Amino acid sequence: MAAELPSSSESGHEMEMCSTIDSSFLQGSGSESSEFSQSRNEVSSYSGQNEDSNSSSSDTVASKKFKRSKEDKICLVCGDKALGYNFNAITCESCKAFFRRNALKSDQPKCLFQNDCLIDVRTRRFCPHCRLRRCFEVGMKKEMILDETERKARMQKVAMNRQMKQKHPQVGEIIIKQEPVSISIEATSSMPDTQSGGDEKTTFPTVAFGNSQPLILPTLTPDTVPKDPKMYRILKTEEKMLVEELSVAYVETLGGFANETHVNKEESYSSADELVNNSEIAVRRLIKFVKKIAQFRGMSQENQVACLKSCVLNALLLRSVNFYDAENDAWKTPTGSIPTSVLKHATGFNDLHDAHTSYCAGLKKLTRDDSNIMALIQTITVFNPDGQNLENRQTISDIQDQFIQLLRHYLESEVSFMHSQLFFSNILQKISELKGLGEDHARILLQINSNKIEPLMLEILNLQ
DNA sequence: CTAGCCTTGAAG
DNA sequence: CTTCAAGGCTAG
């Protein structure tokens, strides 16, 4: 189906888009900044070759030509000695800190004079208003200040690294956990139930669309879980690190914090095309996620694009699991929950919506929001050797195998050799169901009026 | 609050 | 391994 890249001009475009998107995210924003134009590249070329010219029109700043040889960078705000770029302008440390503290404040102090105070290294403290104004004039960008979420993610990463380093010395023994069951699931003899009285033992993944068999889940209770440490795999350090990395990448980008109400507005939609457009942010996150995967970065651009395109729907579907509230059969949104039934009718694709929600319910039950597992599943779906237009399927298959194995090992380390088998096969089954679900969605997407869809989404979904 | 110093992760 | 650019911490 679906043609392929809208030919030449655009296809080159896309990767470019990816990288811009990526860097725009790197820069923070958090709230999708619409123009992700300039970024580090531009910045660095600027510093690399000097060339003032652009930047803030106004260049009262002394010394136009700071050919930084090394030690002569000058703060564009106050003229103090500068270290380098801070928030997109060369500034000293104090102006950097000043900007960080003040740029986001809503109630700025007023200037007591004429809004034109001289700002230099001595006077910079006197008028915060003019100092801040100056900061913006010289091109400092408040979007580059990390927002709450990003800061948290960063801190989390730091903490995790620290922890990891600490562990490193004695790799041998810390691995066995006290309670090996981070994922606990009780056996459920799930029948294709429709909607029974609706408490949690009910829903199981009976995807109406694809041919899915009900899963039989392992019984993991304190009694059935092996006590003997030998029943658990000990992950190699690299494996642990890899899982950790993926998980962090996942949480930072696609996952959000499982229990937190960190939900984004793009998850709420009321019609199918809106859904697609609202997924744009999610797509950017996906891009950001995959770019954190070394194996992905290692592929050719063509393969990267093809991979991305072929997994995008599946990835979005997978991600939606995070926003599914199984208890209430609702979608979590920033403004509260929306019962799935509401959306189901709003979108007008009832069956598909049912399939989708029951898929989410099932997967959620299976993974119990374990971000390690979700991250692995996401990764596995990214490297899908079956995608369209792939130039090197074998490589992709090999990479996928790596992660499949990693998943298996991870499960063995978490739930024991004994239980991991069933677990593993269940997860694989969910992954393969995803394919059908994705295709069903794709089919429907094709019916959507394409001029209502944003260009990025058109392109990435091959809707043109 | 400021401003200097420090720690980090990412990128080169 | 080095450099860059974020954030954190804290004496002043």
CSV table of C-alpha atoms in Angstrom, one decimal, chain A residues 67-236:
chain,number,residue,atom,x,y,z
A,67,LYS,CA,37.8,35.7,17.9
A,68,ARG,CA,37.9,33.5,20.8
A,69,SER,CA,41.3,32.1,20.8
A,70,LYS,CA,40.8,30.8,24.1
A,71,GLU,CA,40.6,33.2,26.9
A,72,ASP,CA,38.8,36.2,25.5
A,73,LYS,CA,35.2,35.4,25.4
A,74,ILE,CA,33.1,38.2,26.7
A,75,CYS,CA,29.7,38.1,28.2
A,76,LEU,CA,27.3,39.7,25.8
A,77,VAL,CA,25.2,40.8,28.6
A,78,CYS,CA,27.5,42.5,31.0
A,79,GLY,CA,30.9,42.3,29.4
A,80,ASP,CA,32.4,40.1,32.1
A,81,LYS,CA,34.6,37.2,31.2
A,82,ALA,CA,32.5,34.5,29.6
A,83,LEU,CA,32.9,30.8,29.6
A,84,GLY,CA,31.0,30.0,26.5
A,85,TYR,CA,27.4,29.7,25.4
A,86,ASN,CA,24.7,29.7,28.0
A,87,PHE,CA,21.2,29.4,26.8
A,88,ASN,CA,22.2,30.3,23.3
A,89,ALA,CA,24.4,33.3,24.0
A,90,ILE,CA,27.9,33.8,25.2
A,91,THR,CA,27.6,34.9,28.7
A,92,CYS,CA,29.4,34.8,32.0
A,93,GLU,CA,28.5,32.5,34.7
A,94,SER,CA,26.6,35.0,36.7
A,95,CYS,CA,24.4,36.1,33.8
A,96,LYS,CA,23.8,32.5,33.1
A,97,ALA,CA,22.6,31.8,36.6
A,98,PHE,CA,20.7,35.0,36.6
A,99,PHE,CA,18.9,34.1,33.4
A,100,ARG,CA,18.1,30.6,34.7
A,101,ARG,CA,16.6,32.1,37.8
A,102,ASN,CA,14.6,34.8,36.2
A,103,ALA,CA,13.8,34.1,32.7
A,104,LEU,CA,10.8,32.0,33.5
A,105,LYS,CA,9.4,34.1,36.2
A,106,SER,CA,6.1,35.6,35.2
A,107,ASP,CA,6.3,38.7,37.3
A,108,GLN,CA,9.4,40.5,36.3
A,109,PRO,CA,10.6,43.4,38.4
A,110,LYS,CA,10.1,46.7,36.7
A,111,CYS,CA,12.8,49.1,35.8
A,112,LEU,CA,12.9,52.1,38.1
A,113,PHE,CA,14.3,54.2,35.4
A,114,GLN,CA,14.0,54.4,31.6
A,115,ASN,CA,14.3,50.8,30.7
A,116,ASP,CA,17.7,51.5,29.4
A,117,CYS,CA,20.0,50.9,32.2
A,118,LEU,CA,23.6,50.3,31.4
A,119,ILE,CA,24.5,46.7,32.2
A,120,ASP,CA,28.1,46.1,32.9
A,121,VAL,CA,29.9,43.9,35.3
A,122,ARG,CA,29.5,46.4,38.1
A,123,THR,CA,26.0,47.6,37.5
A,124,ARG,CA,24.5,44.4,36.4
A,125,ARG,CA,23.0,43.8,39.8
A,126,PHE,CA,21.2,47.1,40.0
A,127,CYS,CA,18.4,46.6,37.6
A,128,PRO,CA,17.2,43.0,37.1
A,129,HIS,CA,14.7,44.2,34.6
A,130,CYS,CA,17.2,45.7,32.2
A,131,ARG,CA,19.6,42.9,32.8
A,132,LEU,CA,17.0,40.4,31.8
A,133,ARG,CA,15.9,42.4,28.8
A,134,ARG,CA,19.5,42.5,27.8
A,135,CYS,CA,19.7,38.7,28.1
A,136,PHE,CA,16.9,38.3,25.6
A,137,GLU,CA,18.4,40.9,23.4
A,138,VAL,CA,21.6,39.1,23.0
A,139,GLY,CA,19.7,36.0,22.1
A,140,MET,CA,19.3,34.0,25.3
A,141,LYS,CA,16.5,31.6,25.0
A,142,LYS,CA,14.3,30.7,27.9
A,143,GLU,CA,13.2,27.6,26.1
A,144,MET,CA,16.5,26.2,26.8
A,145,ILE,CA,16.0,26.2,30.5
A,146,LEU,CA,14.9,22.7,31.4
A,147,ASP,CA,11.4,22.5,32.7
A,148,GLU,CA,10.2,20.6,35.6
A,149,THR,CA,9.9,17.3,33.8
A,150,GLU,CA,13.1,17.5,32.1
A,151,ARG,CA,14.9,18.4,35.2
A,152,LYS,CA,13.4,15.5,36.9
A,153,ALA,CA,14.4,13.2,34.1
A,154,ARG,CA,17.9,14.5,34.3
A,155,MET,CA,18.2,14.1,38.0
A,156,GLN,CA,16.8,10.6,37.7
A,157,LYS,CA,19.5,9.8,35.2
A,158,VAL,CA,22.2,11.1,37.3
A,159,ALA,CA,21.0,9.2,40.3
A,160,MET,CA,20.7,6.1,38.3
A,161,ASN,CA,24.2,6.5,37.1
A,162,ARG,CA,25.6,7.1,40.5
A,163,GLN,CA,23.9,4.0,41.7
A,164,MET,CA,25.2,2.0,38.9
A,165,LYS,CA,28.7,3.1,39.6
A,166,GLN,CA,28.4,2.3,43.1
A,167,LYS,CA,27.3,-1.2,42.3
A,168,HIS,CA,30.0,-1.8,39.9
A,169,PRO,CA,32.7,-2.9,42.3
A,170,GLN,CA,30.9,-5.9,43.5
A,171,VAL,CA,29.0,-7.1,40.6
A,172,GLY,CA,28.6,-10.6,41.8
A,173,GLU,CA,26.2,-10.4,44.5
A,174,ILE,CA,23.9,-7.4,44.4
A,175,ILE,CA,21.9,-8.9,41.7
A,176,ILE,CA,19.6,-11.2,43.5
A,177,LYS,CA,16.8,-9.2,44.7
A,178,GLN,CA,15.1,-9.6,47.9
A,179,GLU,CA,11.8,-9.8,46.2
A,180,PRO,CA,12.3,-11.1,42.8
A,181,VAL,CA,8.8,-10.3,41.8
A,182,SER,CA,8.7,-6.8,40.6
A,183,ILE,CA,6.0,-7.9,38.3
A,184,SER,CA,3.4,-9.9,40.0
A,185,ILE,CA,0.5,-11.4,38.2
A,186,GLU,CA,-2.0,-13.8,39.3
A,187,ALA,CA,-3.2,-16.5,37.1
A,188,THR,CA,-6.3,-15.6,35.2
A,189,SER,CA,-8.3,-18.0,33.2
A,190,SER,CA,-9.3,-15.3,30.9
A,191,MET,CA,-12.0,-16.0,28.5
A,192,PRO,CA,-12.9,-13.7,25.7
A,193,ASP,CA,-15.1,-12.0,28.1
A,194,THR,CA,-17.1,-9.1,26.9
A,195,GLN,CA,-17.6,-6.8,29.6
A,196,SER,CA,-18.4,-8.4,32.8
A,197,GLY,CA,-19.0,-6.5,36.0
A,198,GLY,CA,-15.7,-4.9,35.4
A,199,ASP,CA,-13.3,-5.3,38.1
A,200,GLU,CA,-9.8,-6.1,37.4
A,201,LYS,CA,-9.8,-9.8,36.8
A,202,THR,CA,-11.9,-9.4,33.8
A,203,THR,CA,-10.4,-7.9,30.8
A,204,PHE,CA,-8.0,-9.8,28.8
A,205,PRO,CA,-6.6,-9.2,25.5
A,206,THR,CA,-9.0,-10.6,23.1
A,207,VAL,CA,-8.3,-8.5,20.2
A,208,ALA,CA,-11.3,-8.5,18.1
A,209,PHE,CA,-9.4,-7.7,15.0
A,210,GLY,CA,-6.4,-9.9,14.9
A,211,ASN,CA,-6.5,-13.4,15.9
A,212,SER,CA,-5.2,-13.4,19.3
A,213,GLN,CA,-5.4,-16.2,21.7
A,214,PRO,CA,-6.1,-15.4,25.3
A,215,LEU,CA,-3.0,-15.4,27.3
A,216,ILE,CA,-2.4,-17.8,30.0
A,217,LEU,CA,-0.3,-16.0,32.6
A,218,PRO,CA,2.1,-17.5,35.0
A,219,THR,CA,1.1,-17.5,38.6
A,220,LEU,CA,3.5,-15.3,40.5
A,221,THR,CA,2.7,-15.1,44.1
A,222,PRO,CA,5.1,-15.2,47.0
A,223,ASP,CA,4.4,-18.9,47.3
A,224,THR,CA,4.9,-19.9,43.7
A,225,VAL,CA,8.0,-17.8,43.2
A,226,PRO,CA,11.2,-19.8,43.7
A,227,LYS,CA,13.3,-18.7,46.7
A,228,ASP,CA,16.4,-20.2,45.4
A,229,PRO,CA,18.7,-17.6,43.9
A,230,LYS,CA,19.9,-20.1,41.5
A,231,MET,CA,16.5,-20.0,39.8
A,232,TYR,CA,17.2,-16.5,38.6
A,233,ARG,CA,19.5,-15.4,35.9
A,234,ILE,CA,22.2,-13.0,36.9
A,235,LEU,CA,22.4,-10.4,34.3
A,236,LYS,CA,25.8,-9.4,33.0
